[in-house]
CSV table of C-alpha atoms in Angstrom, one decimal:
chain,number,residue,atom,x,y,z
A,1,UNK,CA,57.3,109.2,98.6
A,2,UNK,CA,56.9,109.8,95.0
A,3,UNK,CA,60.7,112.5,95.3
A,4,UNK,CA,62.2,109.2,97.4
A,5,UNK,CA,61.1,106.4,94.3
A,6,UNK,CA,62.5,109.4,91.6
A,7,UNK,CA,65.6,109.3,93.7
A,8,UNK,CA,66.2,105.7,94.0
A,9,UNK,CA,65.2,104.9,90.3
A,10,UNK,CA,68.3,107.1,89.5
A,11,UNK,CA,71.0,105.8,92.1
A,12,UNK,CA,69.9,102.5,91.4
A,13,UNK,CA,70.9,103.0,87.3
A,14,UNK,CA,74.2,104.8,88.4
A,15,UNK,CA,75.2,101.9,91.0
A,16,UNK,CA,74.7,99.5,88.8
A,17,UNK,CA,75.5,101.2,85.4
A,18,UNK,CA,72.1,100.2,83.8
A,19,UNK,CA,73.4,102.1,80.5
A,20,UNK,CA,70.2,102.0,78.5
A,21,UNK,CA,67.7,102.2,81.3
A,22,UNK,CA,66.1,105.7,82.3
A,23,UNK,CA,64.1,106.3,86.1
A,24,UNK,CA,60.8,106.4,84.2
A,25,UNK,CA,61.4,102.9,82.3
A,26,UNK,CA,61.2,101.3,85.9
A,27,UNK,CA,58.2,100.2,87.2
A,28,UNK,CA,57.6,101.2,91.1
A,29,UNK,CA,55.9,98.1,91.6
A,30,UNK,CA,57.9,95.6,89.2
A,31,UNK,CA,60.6,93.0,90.5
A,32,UNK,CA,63.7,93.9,90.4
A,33,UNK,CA,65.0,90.6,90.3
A,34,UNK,CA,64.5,87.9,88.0
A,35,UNK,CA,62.1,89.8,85.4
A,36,UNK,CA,61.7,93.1,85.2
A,37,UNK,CA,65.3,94.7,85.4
A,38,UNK,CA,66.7,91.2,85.2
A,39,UNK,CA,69.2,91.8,88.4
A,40,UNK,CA,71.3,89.1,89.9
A,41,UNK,CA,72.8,88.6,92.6
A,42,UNK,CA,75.6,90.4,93.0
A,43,UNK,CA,73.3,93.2,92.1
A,44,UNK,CA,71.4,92.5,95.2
A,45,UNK,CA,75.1,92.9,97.1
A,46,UNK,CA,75.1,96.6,95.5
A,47,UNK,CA,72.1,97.3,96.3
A,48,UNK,CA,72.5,96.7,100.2
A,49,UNK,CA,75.5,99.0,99.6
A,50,UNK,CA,73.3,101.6,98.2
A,51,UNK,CA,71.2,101.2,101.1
A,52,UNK,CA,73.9,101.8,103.5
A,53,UNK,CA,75.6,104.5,101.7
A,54,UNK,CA,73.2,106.5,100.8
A,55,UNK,CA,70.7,106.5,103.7
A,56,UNK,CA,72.8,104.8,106.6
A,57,UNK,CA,70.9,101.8,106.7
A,58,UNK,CA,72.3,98.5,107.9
A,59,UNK,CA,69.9,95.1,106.7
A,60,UNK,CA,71.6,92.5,108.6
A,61,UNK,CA,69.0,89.7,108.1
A,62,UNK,CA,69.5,88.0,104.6
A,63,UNK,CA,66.1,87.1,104.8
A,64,UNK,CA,64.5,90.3,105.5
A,65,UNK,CA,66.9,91.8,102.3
A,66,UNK,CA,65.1,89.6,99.8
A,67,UNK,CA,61.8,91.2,101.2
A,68,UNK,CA,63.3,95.1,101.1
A,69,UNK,CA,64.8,94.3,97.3
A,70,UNK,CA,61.7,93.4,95.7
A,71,UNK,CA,60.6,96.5,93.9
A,72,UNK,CA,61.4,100.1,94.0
A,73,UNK,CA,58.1,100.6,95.9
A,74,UNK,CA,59.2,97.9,98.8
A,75,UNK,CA,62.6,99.8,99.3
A,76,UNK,CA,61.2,103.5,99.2
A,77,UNK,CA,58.7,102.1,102.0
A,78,UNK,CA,61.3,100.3,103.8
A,79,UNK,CA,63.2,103.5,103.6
A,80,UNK,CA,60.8,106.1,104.9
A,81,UNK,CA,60.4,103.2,107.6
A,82,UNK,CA,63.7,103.9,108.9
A,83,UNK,CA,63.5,107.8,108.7
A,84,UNK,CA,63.3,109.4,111.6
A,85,UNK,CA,59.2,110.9,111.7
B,1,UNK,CA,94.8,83.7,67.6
B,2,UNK,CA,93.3,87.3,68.4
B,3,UNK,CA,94.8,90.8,70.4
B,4,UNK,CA,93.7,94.1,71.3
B,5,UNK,CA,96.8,95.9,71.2
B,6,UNK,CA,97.8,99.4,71.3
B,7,UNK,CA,97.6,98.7,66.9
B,8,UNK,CA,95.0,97.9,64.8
B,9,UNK,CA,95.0,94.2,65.3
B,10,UNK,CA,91.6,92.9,66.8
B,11,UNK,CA,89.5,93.4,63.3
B,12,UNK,CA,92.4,92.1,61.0
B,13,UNK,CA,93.6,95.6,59.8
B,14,UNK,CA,97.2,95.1,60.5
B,15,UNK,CA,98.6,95.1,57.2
B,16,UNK,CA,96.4,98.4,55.8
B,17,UNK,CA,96.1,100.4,59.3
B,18,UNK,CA,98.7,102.9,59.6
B,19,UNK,CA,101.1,102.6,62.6
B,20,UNK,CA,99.5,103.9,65.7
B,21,UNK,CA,102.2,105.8,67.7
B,22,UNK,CA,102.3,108.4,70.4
B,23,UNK,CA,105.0,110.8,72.5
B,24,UNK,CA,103.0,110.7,75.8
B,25,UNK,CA,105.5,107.7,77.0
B,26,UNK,CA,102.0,105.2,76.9
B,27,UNK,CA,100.4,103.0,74.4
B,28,UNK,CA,96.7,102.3,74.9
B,29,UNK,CA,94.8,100.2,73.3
B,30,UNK,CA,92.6,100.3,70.6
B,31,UNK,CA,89.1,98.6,71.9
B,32,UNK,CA,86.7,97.6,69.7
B,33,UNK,CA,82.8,97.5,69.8
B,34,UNK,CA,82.3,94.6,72.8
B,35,UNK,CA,78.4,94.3,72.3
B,36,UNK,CA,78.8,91.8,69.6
B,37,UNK,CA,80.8,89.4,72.1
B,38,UNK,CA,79.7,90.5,75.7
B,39,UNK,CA,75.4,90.5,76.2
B,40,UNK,CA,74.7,94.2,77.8
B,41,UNK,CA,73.9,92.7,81.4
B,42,UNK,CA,77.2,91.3,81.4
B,43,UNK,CA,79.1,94.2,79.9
B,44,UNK,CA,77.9,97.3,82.6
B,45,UNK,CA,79.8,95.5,85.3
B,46,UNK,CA,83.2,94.8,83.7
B,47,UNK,CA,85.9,97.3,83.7
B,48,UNK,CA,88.5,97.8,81.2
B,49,UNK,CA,91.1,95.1,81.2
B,50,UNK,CA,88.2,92.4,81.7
B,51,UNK,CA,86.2,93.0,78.4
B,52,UNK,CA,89.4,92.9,76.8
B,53,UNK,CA,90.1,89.9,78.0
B,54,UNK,CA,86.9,88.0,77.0
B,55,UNK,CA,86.6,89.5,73.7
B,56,UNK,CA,90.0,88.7,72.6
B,57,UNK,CA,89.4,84.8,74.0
B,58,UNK,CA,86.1,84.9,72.3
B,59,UNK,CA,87.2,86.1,69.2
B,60,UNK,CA,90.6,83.5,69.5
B,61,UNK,CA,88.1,80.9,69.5
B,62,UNK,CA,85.9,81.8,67.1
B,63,UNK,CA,89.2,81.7,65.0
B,64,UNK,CA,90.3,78.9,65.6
B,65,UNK,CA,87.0,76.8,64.9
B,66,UNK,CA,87.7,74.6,67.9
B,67,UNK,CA,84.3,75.1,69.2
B,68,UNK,CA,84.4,74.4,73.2
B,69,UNK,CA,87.8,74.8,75.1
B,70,UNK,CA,89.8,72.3,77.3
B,71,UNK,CA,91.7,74.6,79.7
B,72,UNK,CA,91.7,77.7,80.1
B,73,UNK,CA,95.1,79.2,81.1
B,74,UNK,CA,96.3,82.7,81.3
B,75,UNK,CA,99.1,84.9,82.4
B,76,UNK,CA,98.6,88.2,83.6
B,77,UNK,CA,101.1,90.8,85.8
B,78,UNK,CA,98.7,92.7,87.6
B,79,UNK,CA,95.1,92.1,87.0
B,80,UNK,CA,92.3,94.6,86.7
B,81,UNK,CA,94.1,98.0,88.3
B,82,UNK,CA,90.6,99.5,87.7
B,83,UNK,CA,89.4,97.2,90.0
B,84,UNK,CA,92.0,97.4,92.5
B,85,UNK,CA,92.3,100.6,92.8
B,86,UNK,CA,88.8,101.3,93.1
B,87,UNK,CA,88.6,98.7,96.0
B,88,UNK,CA,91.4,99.9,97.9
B,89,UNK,CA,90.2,103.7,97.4
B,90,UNK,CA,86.6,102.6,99.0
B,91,UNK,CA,88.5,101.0,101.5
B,92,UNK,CA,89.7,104.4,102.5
B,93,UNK,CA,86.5,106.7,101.5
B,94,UNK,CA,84.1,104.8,103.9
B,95,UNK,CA,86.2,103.5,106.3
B,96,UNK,CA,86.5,99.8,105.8
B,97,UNK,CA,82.5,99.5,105.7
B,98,UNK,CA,79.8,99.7,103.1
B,99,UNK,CA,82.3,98.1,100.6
B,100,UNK,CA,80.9,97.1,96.9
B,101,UNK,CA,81.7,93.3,96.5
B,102,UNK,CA,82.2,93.8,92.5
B,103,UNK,CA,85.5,96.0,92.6
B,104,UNK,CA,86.6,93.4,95.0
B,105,UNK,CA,85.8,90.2,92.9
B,106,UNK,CA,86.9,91.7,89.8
B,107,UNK,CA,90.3,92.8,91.1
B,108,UNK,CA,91.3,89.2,91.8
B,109,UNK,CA,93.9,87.8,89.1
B,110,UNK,CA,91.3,84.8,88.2
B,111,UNK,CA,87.9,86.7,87.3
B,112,UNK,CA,88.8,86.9,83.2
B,113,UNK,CA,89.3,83.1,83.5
B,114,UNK,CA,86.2,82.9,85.5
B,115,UNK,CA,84.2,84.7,82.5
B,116,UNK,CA,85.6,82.9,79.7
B,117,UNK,CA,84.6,79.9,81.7
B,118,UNK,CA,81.1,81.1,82.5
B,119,UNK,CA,80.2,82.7,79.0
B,120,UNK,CA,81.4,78.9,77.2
B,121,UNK,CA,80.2,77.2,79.6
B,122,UNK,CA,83.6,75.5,80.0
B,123,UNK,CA,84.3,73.4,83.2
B,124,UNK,CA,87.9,72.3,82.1
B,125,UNK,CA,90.8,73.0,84.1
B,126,UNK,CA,91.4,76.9,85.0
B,127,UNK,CA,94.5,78.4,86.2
B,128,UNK,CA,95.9,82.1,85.8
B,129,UNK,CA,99.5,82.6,86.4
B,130,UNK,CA,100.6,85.8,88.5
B,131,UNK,CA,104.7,85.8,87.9
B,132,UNK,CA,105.9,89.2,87.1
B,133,UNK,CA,107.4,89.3,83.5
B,134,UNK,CA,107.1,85.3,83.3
B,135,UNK,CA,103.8,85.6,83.7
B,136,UNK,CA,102.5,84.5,79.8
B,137,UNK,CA,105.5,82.2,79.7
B,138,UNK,CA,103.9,80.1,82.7
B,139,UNK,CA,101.2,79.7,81.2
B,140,UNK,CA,102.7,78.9,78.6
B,141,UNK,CA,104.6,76.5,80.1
B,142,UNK,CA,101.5,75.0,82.0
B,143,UNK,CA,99.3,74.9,78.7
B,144,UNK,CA,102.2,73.2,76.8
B,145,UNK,CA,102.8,70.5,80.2
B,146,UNK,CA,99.0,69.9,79.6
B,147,UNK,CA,98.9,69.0,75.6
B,148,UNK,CA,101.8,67.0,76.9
B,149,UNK,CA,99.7,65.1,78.7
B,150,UNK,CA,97.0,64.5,76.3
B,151,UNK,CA,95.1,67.6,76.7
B,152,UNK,CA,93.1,68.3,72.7
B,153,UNK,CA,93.7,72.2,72.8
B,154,UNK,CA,94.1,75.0,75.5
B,155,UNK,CA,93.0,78.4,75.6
B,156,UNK,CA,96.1,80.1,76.4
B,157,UNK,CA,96.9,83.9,76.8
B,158,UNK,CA,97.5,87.2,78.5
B,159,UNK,CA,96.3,90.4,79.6
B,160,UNK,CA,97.4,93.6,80.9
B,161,UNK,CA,96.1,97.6,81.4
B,162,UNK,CA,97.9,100.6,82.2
B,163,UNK,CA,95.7,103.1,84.9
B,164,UNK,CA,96.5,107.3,85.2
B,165,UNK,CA,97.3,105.8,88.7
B,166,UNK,CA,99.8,102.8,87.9
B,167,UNK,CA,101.6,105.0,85.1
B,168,UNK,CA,102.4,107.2,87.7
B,169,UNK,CA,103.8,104.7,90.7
B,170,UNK,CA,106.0,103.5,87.4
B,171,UNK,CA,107.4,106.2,86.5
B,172,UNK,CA,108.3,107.0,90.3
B,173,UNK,CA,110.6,104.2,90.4
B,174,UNK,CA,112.3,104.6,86.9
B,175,UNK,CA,110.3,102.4,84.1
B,176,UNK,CA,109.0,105.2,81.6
B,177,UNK,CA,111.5,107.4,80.0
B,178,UNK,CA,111.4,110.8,81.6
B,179,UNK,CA,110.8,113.5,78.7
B,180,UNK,CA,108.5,112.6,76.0
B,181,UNK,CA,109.5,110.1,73.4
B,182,UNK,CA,108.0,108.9,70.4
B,183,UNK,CA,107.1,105.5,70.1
B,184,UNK,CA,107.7,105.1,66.6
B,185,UNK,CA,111.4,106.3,67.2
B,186,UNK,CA,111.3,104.3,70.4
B,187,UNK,CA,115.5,102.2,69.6
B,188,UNK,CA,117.0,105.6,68.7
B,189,UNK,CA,116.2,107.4,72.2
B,190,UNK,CA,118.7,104.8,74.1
B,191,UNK,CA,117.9,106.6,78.0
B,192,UNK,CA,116.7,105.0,80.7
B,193,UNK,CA,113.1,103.6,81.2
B,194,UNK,CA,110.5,102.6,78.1
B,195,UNK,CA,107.2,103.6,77.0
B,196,UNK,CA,104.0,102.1,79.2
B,197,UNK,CA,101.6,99.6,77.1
B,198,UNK,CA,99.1,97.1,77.5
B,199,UNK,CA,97.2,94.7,76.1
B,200,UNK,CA,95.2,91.6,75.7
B,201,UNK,CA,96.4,88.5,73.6
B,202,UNK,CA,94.8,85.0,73.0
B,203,UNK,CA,96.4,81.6,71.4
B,204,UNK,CA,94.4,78.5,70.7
B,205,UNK,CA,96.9,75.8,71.1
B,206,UNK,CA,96.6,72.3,69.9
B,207,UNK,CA,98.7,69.1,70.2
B,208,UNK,CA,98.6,68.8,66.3
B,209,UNK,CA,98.8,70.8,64.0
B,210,UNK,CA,95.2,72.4,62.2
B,211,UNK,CA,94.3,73.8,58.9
B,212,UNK,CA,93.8,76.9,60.9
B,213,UNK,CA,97.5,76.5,62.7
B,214,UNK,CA,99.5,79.5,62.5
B,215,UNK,CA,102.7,78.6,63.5
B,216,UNK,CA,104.2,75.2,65.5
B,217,UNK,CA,106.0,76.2,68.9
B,218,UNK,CA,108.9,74.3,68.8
B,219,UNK,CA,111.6,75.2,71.6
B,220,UNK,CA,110.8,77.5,74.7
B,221,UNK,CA,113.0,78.3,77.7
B,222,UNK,CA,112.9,80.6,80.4
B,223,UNK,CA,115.7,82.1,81.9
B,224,UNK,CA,115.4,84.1,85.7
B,225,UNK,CA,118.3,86.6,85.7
B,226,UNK,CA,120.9,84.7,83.4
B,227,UNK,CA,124.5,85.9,83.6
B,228,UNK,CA,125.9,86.9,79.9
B,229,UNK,CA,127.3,83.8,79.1
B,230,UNK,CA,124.4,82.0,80.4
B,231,UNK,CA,122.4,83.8,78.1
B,232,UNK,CA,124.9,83.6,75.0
B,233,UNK,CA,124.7,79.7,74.8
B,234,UNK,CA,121.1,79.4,75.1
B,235,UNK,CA,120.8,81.7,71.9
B,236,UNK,CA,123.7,79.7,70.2
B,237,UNK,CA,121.7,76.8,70.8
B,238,UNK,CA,118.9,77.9,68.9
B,239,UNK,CA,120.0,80.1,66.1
B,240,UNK,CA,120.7,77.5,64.0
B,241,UNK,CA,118.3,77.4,61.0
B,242,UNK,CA,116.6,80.7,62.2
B,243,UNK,CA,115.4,82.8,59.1
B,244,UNK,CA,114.4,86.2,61.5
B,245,UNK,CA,114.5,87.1,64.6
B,246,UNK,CA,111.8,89.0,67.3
B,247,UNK,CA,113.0,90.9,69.6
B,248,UNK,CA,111.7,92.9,72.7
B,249,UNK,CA,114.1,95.5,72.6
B,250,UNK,CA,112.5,98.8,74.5
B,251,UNK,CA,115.0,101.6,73.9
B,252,UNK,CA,115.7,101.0,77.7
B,253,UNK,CA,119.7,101.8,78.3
B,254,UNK,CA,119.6,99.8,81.4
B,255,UNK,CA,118.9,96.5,80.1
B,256,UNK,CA,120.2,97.1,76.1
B,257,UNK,CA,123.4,94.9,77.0
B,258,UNK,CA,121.2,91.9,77.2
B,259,UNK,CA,119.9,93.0,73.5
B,260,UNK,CA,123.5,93.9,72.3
B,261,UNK,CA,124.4,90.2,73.3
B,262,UNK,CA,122.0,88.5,71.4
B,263,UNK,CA,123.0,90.4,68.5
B,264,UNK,CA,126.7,89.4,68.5
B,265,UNK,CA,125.3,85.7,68.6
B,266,UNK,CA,122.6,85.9,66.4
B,267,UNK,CA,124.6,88.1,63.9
B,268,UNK,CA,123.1,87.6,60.1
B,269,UNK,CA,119.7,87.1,60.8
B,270,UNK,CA,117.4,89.5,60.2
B,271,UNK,CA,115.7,91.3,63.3
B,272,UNK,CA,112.6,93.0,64.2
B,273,UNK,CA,111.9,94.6,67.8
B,274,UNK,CA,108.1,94.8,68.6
B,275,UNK,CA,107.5,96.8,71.6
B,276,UNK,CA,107.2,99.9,69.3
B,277,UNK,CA,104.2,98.7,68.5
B,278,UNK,CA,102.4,97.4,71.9
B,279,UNK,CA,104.9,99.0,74.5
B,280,UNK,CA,106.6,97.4,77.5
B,281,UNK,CA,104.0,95.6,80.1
B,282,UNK,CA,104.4,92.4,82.2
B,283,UNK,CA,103.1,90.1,79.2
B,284,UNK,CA,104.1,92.3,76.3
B,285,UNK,CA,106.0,88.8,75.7
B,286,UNK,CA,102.8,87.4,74.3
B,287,UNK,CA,102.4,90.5,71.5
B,288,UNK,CA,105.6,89.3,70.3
B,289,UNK,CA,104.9,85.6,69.7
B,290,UNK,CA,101.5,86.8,68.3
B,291,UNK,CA,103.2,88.7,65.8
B,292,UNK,CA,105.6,86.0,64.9
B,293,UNK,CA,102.8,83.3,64.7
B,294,UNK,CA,101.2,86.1,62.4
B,295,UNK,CA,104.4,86.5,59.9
B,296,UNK,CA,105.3,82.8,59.7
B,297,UNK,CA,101.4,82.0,58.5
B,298,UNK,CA,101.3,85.4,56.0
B,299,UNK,CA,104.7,85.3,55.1
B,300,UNK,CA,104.2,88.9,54.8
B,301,UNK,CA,105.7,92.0,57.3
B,302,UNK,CA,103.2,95.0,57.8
B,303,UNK,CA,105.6,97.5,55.9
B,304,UNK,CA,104.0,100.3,58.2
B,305,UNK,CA,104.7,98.8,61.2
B,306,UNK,CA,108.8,98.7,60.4
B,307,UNK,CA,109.7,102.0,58.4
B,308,UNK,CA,113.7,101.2,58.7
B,309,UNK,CA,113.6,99.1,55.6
B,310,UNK,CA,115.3,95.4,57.5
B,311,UNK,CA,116.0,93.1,54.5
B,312,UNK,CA,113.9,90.0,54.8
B,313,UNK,CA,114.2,87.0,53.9
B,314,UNK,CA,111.9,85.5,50.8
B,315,UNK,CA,110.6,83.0,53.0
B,316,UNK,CA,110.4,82.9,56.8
B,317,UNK,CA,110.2,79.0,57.9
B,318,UNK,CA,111.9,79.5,61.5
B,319,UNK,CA,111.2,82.1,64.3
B,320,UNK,CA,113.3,82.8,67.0
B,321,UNK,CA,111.9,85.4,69.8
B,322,UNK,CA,113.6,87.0,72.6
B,323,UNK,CA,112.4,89.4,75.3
B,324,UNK,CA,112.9,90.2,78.8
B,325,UNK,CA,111.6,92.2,81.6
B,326,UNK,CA,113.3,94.8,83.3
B,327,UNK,CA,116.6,92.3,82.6
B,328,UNK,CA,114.8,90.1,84.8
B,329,UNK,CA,112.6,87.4,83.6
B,330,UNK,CA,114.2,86.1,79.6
B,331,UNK,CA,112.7,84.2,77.3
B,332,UNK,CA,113.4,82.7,74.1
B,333,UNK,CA,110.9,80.7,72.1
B,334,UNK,CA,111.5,79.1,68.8
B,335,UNK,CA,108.3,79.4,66.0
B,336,UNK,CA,108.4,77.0,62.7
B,337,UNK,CA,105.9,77.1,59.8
B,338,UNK,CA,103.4,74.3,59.6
């Protein structure tokens, strides 16, 4: 769990060219949105990219999204979710 | 006023900056330091040819001390290429699916209106004009129809950027010269094709004149593929009184005759070409009237810029400029000291 946050922290900066943030300057547990790293959003656009891209999942419900997006903790465990045991 | 050009003319260093020039056949611009205009959440989502954009509108206004704008209307040939061709190549990578939405919305003509809009909170009208070579001149057109009308001032300009890519696909159909050619020496290699530029220029315009006015537009006409004698008489028509002359001659053989027939009519006036300086590109058009707007308010020519030692006149009171695309789209507008 702790590899898959390491990992997100750093394809979220490079999908969304956060130029002065570094992986460990992100909270697991802080909102993405709003506070925190201040996304918008289109942000929240890239990030369902990212999702798809990178680990081949689809979040067709808009609803569920704003639940999955909340943190870097709430996507790594709706990741590993979706990973075959 | 305010550019980012392939010279030194966003931070006022135009008559002290030497003359950028370059025998790669492109002319790229000079950018300047965007934090001071863009905030940083802003700025890591814009490409190229969109900070460009903004910063030269912001720093137009800030120039011209108008505060707020009316309308916001700009010319442009081809948008953000970044953008575009970032889209369409993730179009292709993952196969129509999983598609980013900002390359997308940033490739559309309108999205450096849209940002000037958002970051002065301006909700005046908001039109970008997408017309080949007549591209500035339409809006130009448009912002000039709206003053017209009763508009106070409009934020009017262009903006342009040349990509690896869209060099390339140019120079495959004949618009760069083939062997290397340096720009500063651009009129004595008469061959087919130009040198590639870009840039991104911004007028404040205002149905009176200012204490910050530059220069008074006062005659402007655009001419779609005019014969020779078409062409001939609409330059007679406005020679007269004209102290020096703009031109946006590009060292292109194909289209010189054009050139060569505005200088049997405006024979005796002093001339200057321009695209030495900023290249050729769909609203290079709009370099050229910044830099007339510039010499008719400073009375003064940057020396540097035009080593072939063209007597001037002592004073310059009336401004005639001519370019064309590709011998395509003409125009001739007419500049007069306020």
């Amino acid at each position: 769990m702790e590899e898959l946050k390491k990992k997100l922290k750093e394809q979220i900066i490079e999908a969304l060219n956060l130029q002065d943030t570094k992986p460990e300057d992100i909270d697991d547990n802080a909102p993405l949105f709003g506070e925190g790293l201040g996304l918008d959003s289109i942000d929240s656009l890239e990030l369902m990219v990212l999702l798809e891209r990178q680990y081949h999942i689809k979040v067709e419900d808009p609803r569920e999204g704003r639940k999955i997006l909340q943190s870097v903790q709430s996507m790594a465990e709706f990741i590993q979710s979706k990973q075959p045991a | 006023m305010a550019a980012i050009s392939p010279q030194h003319t966003f931070d006022g260093e135009m008559f002290s900056a030497p003359l950028v020039h370059t025998d790669s056949n492109l002319l790229s611009c000079i950018e300047p330091d965007y934090k001071p205009f863009i905030p940083g959440n802003s700025l890591r989502r814009m490409t190229r040819v969109l900070k460009m954009g903004l910063t030269t509108a912001l720093k137009c206004m800030q120039d011209s001390g108008l505060g707020t704008p009316g309308p916001i209307v700009t010319g442009t040939g081809k948008g953000s290429l970044q953008d575009t061709e970032k889209f369409i190549r993730e179009i292709e990578q993952y196969k129509e699916t999983a598609l980013n939405p900002t390359p997308f919305i940033q490739s559309t003509y309108n999205s450096v209106n849209g940002l000037i809009a958002l970051q002065l909170k301006c909700t005046d009208y908001n039109n970008t004009f997408v017309h080949r070579g007549f591209s500035f001149e339409n809006a130009l057109l448009d912002s000039i129809m709206l003053l017209a009308e009763g508009a106070a001032n409009t934020l009017t300009g262009a903006f342009e950027e040349m990509t690896a890519e869209h060099f390339y696909i140019k120079s495959r159909i004949g618009f760069w010269k083939t062997t290397p050619t340096d720009s500063s020496a651009l009129y004595s290699h008469s061959s087919p094709g130009s040198v590639a530029g870009e840039g991104a220029t911004f007028f404040a315009l205002t149905a009176t004149p200012t204490p910050k006015s530059y220069a008074a537009i006062t005659s402007f006409r655009m001419l779609y593929k005019p014969t020779a004698a078409k062409l001939t008489a609409i330059l007679q028509q406005y020679r007269e009184g004209v102290d020096l002359v703009i031109n946006g001659r590009n060292g292109d053989s194909n289209h010189e005759h054009y050139y060569q027939a505005a200088d049997t009519v405006l024979t005796g006036i002093p001339q200057l070409p321009f695209k030495h300086l900023c290249g050729e590109y769909d609203t290079a058009g709009a370099f050229g009237l910044w830099m007339a707007a510039h010499l008719l308010r400073s009375q003064q020519i940057p020396t540097q810029w035009f080593p072939s030692g063209t007597k001037l006149p002592a004073q310059i009171n009336r401004i005639l400029l001519y370019n064309h695309f590709y011998g395509e789209q003409h125009s001739v507008i007419v500049l007069e000291k306020t």
